Coordinates of N, CA, C and O in Angstrom, one line a residue:
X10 N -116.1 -22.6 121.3 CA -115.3 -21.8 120.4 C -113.9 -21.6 121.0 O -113.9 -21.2 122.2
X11 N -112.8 -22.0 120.4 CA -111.4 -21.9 120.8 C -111.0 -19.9 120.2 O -111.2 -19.3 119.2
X12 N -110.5 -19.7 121.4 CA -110.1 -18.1 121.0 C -108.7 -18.3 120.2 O -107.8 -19.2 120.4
X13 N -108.6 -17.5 119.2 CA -107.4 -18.0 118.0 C -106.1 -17.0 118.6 O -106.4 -15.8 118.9
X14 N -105.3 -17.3 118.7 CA -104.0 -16.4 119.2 C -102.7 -17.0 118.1 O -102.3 -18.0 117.5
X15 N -102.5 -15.2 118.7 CA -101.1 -15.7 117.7 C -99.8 -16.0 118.4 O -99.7 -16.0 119.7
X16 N -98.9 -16.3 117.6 CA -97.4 -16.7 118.4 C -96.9 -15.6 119.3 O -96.6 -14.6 118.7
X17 N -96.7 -15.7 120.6 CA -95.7 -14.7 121.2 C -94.4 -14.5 120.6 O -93.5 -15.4 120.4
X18 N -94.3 -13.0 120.2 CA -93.3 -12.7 119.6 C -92.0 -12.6 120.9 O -92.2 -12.1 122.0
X19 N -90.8 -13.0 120.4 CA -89.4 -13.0 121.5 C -89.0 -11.4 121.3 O -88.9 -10.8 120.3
X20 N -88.9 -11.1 122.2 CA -87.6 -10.2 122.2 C -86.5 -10.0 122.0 O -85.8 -10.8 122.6
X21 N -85.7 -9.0 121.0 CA -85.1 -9.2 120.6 C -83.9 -9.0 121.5 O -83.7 -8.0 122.2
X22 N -83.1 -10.0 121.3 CA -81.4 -9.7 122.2 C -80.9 -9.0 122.3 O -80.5 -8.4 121.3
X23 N -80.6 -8.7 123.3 CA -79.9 -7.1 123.9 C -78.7 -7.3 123.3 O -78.2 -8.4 123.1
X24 N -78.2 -5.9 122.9 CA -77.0 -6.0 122.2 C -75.7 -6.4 123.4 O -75.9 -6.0 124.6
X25 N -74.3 -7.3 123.1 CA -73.8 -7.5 123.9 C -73.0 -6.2 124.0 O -72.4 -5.5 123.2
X26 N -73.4 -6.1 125.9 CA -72.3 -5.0 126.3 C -70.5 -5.2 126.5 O -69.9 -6.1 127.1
X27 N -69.8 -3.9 126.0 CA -68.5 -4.3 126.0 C -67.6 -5.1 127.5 O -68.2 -5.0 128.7
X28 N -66.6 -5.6 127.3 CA -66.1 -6.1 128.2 C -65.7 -5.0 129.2 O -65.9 -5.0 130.4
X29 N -65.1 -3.9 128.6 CA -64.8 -2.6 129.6 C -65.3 -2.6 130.3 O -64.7 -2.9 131.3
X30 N -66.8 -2.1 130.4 CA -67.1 -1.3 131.2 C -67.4 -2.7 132.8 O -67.4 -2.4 134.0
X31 N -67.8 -4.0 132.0 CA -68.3 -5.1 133.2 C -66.2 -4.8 133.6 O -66.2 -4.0 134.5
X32 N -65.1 -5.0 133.2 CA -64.0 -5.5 133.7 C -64.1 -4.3 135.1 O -64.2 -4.8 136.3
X33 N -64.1 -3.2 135.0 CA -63.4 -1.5 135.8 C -64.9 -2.3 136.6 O -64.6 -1.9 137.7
X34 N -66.0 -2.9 136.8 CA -67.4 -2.8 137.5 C -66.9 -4.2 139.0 O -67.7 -5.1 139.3
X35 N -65.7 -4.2 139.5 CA -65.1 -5.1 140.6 C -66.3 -5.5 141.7 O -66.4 -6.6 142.0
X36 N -67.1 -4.6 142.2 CA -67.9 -4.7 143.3 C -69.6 -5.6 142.3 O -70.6 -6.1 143.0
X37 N -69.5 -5.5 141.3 CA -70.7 -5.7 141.0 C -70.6 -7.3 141.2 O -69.6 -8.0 141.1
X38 N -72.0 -7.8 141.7 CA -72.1 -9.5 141.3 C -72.0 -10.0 139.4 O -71.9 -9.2 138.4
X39 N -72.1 -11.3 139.4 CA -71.6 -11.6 138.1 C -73.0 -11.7 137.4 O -73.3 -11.6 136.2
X40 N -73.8 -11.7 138.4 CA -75.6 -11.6 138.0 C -75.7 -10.4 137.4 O -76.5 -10.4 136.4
X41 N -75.0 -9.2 137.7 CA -75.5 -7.9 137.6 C -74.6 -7.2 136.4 O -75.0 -6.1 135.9
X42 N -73.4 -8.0 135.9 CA -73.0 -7.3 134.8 C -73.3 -7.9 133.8 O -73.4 -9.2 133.8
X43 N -73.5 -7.1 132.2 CA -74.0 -7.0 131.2 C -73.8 -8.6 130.9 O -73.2 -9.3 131.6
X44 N -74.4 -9.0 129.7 CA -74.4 -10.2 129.0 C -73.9 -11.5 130.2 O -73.2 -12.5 129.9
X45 N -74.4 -11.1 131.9 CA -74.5 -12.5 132.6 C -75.9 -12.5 132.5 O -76.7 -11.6 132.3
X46 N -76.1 -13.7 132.9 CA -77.7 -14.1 132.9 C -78.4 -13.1 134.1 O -78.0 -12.9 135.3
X47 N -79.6 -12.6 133.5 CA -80.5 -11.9 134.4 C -81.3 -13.2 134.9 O -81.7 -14.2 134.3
X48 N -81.3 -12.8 136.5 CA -81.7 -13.3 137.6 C -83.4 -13.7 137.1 O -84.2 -12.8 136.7
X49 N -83.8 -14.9 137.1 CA -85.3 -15.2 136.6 C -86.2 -14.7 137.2 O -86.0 -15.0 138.3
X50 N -87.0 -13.9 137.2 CA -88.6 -13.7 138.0 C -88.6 -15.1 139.0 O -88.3 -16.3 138.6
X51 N -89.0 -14.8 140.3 CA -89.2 -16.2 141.2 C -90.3 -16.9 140.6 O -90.2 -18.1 140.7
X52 N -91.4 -16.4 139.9 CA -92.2 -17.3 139.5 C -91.8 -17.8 138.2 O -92.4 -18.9 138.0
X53 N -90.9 -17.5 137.3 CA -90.7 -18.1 136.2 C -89.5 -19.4 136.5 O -89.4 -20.4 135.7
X54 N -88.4 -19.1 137.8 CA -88.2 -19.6 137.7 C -88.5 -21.1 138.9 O -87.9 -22.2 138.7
X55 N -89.3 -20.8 139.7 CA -90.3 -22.1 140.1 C -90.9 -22.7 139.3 O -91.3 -23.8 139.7
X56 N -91.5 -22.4 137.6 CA -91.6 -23.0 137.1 C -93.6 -22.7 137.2 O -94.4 -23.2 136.5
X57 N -93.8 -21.8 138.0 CA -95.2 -21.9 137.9 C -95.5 -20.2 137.6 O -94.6 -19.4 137.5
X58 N -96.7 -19.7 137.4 CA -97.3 -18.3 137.0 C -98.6 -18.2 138.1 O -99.0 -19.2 138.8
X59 N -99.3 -17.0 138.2 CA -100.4 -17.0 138.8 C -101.4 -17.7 138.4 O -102.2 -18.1 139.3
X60 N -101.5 -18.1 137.1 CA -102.7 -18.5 136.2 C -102.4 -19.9 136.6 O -103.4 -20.4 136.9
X61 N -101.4 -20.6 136.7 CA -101.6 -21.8 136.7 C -101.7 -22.4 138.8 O -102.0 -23.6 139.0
X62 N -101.5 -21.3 140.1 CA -101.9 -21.5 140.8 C -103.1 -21.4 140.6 O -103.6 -22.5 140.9
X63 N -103.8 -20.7 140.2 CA -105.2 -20.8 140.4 C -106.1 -21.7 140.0 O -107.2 -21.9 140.5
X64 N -105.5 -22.4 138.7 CA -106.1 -23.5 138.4 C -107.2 -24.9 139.3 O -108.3 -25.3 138.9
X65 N -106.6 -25.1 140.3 CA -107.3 -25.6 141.3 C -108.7 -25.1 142.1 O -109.5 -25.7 142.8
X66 N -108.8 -23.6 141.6 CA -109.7 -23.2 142.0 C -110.7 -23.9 141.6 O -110.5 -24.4 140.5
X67 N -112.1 -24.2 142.4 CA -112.9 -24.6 142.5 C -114.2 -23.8 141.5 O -115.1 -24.4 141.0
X68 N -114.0 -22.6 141.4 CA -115.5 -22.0 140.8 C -115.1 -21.8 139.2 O -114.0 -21.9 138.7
X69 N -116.2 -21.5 138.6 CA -115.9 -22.1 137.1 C -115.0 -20.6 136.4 O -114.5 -19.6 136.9
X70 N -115.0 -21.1 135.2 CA -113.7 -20.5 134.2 C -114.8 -19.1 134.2 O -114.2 -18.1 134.3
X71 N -116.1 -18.9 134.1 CA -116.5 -17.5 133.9 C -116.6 -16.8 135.4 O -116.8 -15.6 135.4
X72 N -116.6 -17.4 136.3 CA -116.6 -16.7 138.1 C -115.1 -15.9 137.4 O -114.9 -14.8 137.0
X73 N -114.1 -17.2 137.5 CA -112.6 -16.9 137.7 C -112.3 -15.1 136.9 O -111.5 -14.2 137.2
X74 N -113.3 -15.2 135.6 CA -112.5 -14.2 134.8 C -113.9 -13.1 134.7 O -113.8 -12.2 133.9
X75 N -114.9 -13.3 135.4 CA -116.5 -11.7 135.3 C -116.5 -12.3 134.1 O -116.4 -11.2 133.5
X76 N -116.5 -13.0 133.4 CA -117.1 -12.9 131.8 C -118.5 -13.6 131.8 O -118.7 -14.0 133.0
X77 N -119.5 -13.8 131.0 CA -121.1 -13.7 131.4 C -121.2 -14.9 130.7 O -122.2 -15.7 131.0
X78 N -120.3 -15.3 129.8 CA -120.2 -16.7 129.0 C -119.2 -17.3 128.7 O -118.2 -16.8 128.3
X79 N -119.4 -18.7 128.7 CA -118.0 -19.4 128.6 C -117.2 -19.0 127.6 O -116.0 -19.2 127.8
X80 N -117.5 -18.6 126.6 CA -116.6 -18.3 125.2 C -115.9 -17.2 125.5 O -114.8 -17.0 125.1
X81 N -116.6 -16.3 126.5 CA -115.6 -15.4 126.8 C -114.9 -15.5 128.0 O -114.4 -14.4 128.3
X82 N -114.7 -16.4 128.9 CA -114.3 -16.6 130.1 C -113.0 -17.3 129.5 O -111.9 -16.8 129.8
X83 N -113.1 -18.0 128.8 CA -112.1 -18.4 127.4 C -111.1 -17.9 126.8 O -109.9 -18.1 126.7
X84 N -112.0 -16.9 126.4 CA -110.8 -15.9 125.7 C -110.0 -15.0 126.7 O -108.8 -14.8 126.7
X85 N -110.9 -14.5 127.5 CA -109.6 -14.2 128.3 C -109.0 -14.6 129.5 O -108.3 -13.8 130.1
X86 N -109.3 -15.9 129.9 CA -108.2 -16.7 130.5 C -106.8 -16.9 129.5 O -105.6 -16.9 129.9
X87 N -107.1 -17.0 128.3 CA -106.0 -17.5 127.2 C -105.2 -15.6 127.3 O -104.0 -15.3 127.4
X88 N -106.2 -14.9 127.2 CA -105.2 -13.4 127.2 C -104.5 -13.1 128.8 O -103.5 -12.4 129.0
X89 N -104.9 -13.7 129.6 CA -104.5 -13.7 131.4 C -103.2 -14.1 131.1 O -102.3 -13.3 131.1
X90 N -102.9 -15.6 130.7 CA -101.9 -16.1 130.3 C -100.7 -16.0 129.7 O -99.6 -16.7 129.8
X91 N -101.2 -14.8 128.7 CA -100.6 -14.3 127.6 C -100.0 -13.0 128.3 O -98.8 -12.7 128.2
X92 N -100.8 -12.0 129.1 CA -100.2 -10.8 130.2 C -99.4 -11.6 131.2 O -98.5 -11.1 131.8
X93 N -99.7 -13.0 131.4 CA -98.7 -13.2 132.7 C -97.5 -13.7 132.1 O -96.5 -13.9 132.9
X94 N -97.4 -13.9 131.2 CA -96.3 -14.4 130.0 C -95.3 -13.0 129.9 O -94.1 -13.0 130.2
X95 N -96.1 -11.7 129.2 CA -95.6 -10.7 128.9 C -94.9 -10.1 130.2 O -93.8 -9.6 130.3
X96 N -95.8 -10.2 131.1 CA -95.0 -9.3 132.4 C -93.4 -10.1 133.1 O -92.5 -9.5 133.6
X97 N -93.6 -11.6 133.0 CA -92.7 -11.9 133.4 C -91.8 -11.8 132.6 O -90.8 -12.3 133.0
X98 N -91.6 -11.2 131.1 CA -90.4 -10.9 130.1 C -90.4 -9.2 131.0 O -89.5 -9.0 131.8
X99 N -91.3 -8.4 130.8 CA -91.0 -7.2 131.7 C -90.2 -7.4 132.8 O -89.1 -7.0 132.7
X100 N -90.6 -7.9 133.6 CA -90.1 -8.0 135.4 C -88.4 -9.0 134.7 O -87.6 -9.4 135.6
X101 N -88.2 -9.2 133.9 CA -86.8 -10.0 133.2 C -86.1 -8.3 132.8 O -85.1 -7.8 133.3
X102 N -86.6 -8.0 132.1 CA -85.9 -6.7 131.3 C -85.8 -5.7 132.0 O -85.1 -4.8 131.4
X103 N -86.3 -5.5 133.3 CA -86.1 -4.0 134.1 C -84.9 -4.7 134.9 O -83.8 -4.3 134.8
X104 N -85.2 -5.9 135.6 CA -84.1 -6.3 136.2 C -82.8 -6.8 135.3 O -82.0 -7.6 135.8
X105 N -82.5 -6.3 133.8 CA -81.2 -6.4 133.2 C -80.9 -5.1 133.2 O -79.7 -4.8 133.1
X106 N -82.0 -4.1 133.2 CA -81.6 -2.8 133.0 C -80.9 -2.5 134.5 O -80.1 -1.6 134.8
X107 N -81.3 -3.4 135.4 CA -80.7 -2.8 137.0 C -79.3 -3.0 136.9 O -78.4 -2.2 137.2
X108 N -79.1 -4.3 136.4 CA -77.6 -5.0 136.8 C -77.0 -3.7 135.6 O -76.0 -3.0 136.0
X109 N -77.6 -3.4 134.3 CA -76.6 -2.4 133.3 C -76.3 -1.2 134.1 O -75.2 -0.7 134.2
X110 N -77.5 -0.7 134.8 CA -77.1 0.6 135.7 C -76.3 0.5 136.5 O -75.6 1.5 136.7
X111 N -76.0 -0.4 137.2 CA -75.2 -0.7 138.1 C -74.0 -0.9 137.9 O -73.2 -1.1 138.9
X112 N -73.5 -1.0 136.7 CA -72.1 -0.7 136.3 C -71.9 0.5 135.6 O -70.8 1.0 135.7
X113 N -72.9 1.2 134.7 CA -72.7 2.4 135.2 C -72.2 3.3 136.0 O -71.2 4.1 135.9
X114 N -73.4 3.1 137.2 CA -72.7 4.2 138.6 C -71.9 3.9 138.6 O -71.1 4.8 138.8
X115 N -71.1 2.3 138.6 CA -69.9 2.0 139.3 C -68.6 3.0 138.6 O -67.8 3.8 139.0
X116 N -68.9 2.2 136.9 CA -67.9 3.9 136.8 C -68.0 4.6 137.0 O -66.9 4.9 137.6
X117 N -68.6 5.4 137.1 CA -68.7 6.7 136.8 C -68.3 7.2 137.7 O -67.3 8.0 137.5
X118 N -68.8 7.0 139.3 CA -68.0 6.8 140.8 C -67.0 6.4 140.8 O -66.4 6.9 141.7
X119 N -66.7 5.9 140.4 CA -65.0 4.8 140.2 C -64.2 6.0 139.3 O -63.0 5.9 139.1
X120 N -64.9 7.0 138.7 CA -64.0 8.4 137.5 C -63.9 9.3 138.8 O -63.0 10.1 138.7
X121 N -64.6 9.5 140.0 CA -64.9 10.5 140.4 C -65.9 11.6 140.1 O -65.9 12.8 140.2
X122 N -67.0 10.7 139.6 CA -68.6 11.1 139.1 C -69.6 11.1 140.0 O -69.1 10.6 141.0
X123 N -70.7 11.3 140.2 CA -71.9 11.6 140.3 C -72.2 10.1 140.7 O -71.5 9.2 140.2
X124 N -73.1 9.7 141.4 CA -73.7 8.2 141.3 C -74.9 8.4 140.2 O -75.1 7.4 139.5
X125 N -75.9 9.7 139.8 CA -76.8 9.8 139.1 C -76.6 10.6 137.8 O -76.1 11.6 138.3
X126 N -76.7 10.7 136.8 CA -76.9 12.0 135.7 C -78.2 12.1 135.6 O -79.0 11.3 135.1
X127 N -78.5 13.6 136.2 CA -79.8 14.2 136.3 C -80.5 14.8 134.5 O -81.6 15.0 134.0
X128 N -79.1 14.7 134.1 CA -79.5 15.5 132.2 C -80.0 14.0 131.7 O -80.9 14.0 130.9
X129 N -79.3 12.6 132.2 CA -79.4 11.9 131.2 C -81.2 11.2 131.4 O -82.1 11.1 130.6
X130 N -81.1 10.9 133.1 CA -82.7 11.0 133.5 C -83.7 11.3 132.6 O -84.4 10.7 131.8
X131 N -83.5 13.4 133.0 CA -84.3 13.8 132.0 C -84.9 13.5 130.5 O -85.9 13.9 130.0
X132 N -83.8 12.5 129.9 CA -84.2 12.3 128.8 C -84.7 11.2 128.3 O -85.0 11.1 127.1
X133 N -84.6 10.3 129.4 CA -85.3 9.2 129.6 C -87.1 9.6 130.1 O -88.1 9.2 129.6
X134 N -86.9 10.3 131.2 CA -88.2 10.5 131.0 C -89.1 11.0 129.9 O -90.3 10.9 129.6
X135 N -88.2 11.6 129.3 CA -88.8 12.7 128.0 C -89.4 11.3 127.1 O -90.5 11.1 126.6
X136 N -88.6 10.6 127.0 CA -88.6 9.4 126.4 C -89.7 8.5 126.3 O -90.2 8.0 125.3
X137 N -89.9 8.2 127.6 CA -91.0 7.5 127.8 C -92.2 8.3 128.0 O -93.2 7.6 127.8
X138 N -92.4 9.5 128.2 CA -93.4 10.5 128.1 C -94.1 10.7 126.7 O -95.2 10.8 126.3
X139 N -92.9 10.6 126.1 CA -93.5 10.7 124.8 C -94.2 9.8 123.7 O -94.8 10.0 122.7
X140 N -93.6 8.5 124.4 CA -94.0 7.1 123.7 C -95.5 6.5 124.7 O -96.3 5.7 124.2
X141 N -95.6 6.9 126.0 CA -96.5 6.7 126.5 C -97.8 7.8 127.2 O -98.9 7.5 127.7
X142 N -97.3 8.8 127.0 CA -98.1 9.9 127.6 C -97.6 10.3 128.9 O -96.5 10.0 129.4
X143 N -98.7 11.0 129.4 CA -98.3 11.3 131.0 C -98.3 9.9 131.5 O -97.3 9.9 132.2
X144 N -98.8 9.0 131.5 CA -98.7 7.9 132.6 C -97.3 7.4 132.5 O -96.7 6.7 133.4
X145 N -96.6 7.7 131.0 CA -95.1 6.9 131.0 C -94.0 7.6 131.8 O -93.0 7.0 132.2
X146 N -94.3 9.2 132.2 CA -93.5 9.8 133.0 C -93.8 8.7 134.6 O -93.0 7.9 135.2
X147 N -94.7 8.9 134.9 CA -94.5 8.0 136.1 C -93.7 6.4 136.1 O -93.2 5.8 137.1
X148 N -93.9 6.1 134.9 CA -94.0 4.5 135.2 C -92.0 5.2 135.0 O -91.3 4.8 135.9
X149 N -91.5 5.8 134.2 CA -89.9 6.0 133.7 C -89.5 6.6 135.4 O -88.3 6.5 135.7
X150 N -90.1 6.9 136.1 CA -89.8 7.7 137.6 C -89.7 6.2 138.6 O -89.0 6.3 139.6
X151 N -90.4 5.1 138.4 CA -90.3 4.0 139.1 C -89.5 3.2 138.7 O -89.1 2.3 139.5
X152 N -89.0 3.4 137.3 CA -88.1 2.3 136.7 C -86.9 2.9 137.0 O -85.9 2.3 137.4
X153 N -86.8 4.3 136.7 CA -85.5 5.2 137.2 C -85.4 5.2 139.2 O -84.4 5.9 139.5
X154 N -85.9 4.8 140.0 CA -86.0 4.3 140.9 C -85.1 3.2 141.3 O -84.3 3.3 142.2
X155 N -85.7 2.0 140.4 CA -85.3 0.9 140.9 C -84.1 0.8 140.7 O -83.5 0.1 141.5
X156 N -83.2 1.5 139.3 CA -81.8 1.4 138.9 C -81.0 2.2 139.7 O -79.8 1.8 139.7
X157 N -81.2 3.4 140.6 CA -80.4 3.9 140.9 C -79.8 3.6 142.2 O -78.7 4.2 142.4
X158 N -80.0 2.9 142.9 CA -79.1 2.6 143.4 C -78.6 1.5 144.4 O -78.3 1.7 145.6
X159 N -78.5 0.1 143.7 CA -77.5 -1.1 143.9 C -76.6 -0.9 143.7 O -76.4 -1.5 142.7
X160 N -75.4 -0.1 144.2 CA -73.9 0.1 143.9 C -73.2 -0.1 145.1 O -72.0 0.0 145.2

């Protein structure tokens, strides 16, 4: 039995950011300001995923994935594939949100600001708290982490 999947949907294109704010961002790399290319995930861009290291493994498709029968060792090797697909668009999109933050602080520092806005945080976390529950306050406290500070 072949597991039936549907098309991965693309993400939609970040809107292009204005030229202002990358021109006043001098210290940033060209990686890190808006509408340059975000830096590939190392595994996407070697060209390989975890799923397809493992392939070589020796023990069968239901060892590889606890499933009790092949139809289902199946389906979710095809769904493994499909989260290792999704995360490496994740691990792409946090790392465009770093390079956006990072011209951020640069103004804002560059006005004689704050490197952080503690009000705006806050409503980022509210944000994600509320679209994910309590677990999205944590995951918005690690992603608000990683942005704050490459400047």
């Amino acid at each position: 039995m072949t597991p039936t999947t549907t098309p991965a949907r693309t993400a939609p294109a970040a809107p292009a950011a204005s030229a202002a704010p990358a021109a006043r961002a001098t210290t940033a790399s060209a990686a890190s300001r808006p509408g340059a290319p975000a830096e590939p995930h190392p595994q996407a861009a070697a060209g390989t995923t975890p799923r397809a290291a493992s392939k070589a493994d020796p023990r069968t498709a239901a060892e590889n994935t606890g499933a009790r029968s092949d139809d289902a060792a199946e389906l979710i090797a095809g769904a493994r594939e499909r989260i290792d697909a999704l995360d490496d668009r994740i691990i792409g999109l946090i790392q465009e949100r770093m390079a956006v933050s990072a011209v951020i602080q640069e103004a804002r520092i560059g006005s004689g600001g704050r490197r952080v806005n503690l009000a705006r945080e806050m409503e980022i976390l509210g944000r994600y708290r509320d679209a994910l529950g309590k677990p999205g306050t944590a995951l918005s406290m690690n992603v608000l982490e990683l942005c704050r500070g490459r400047v």
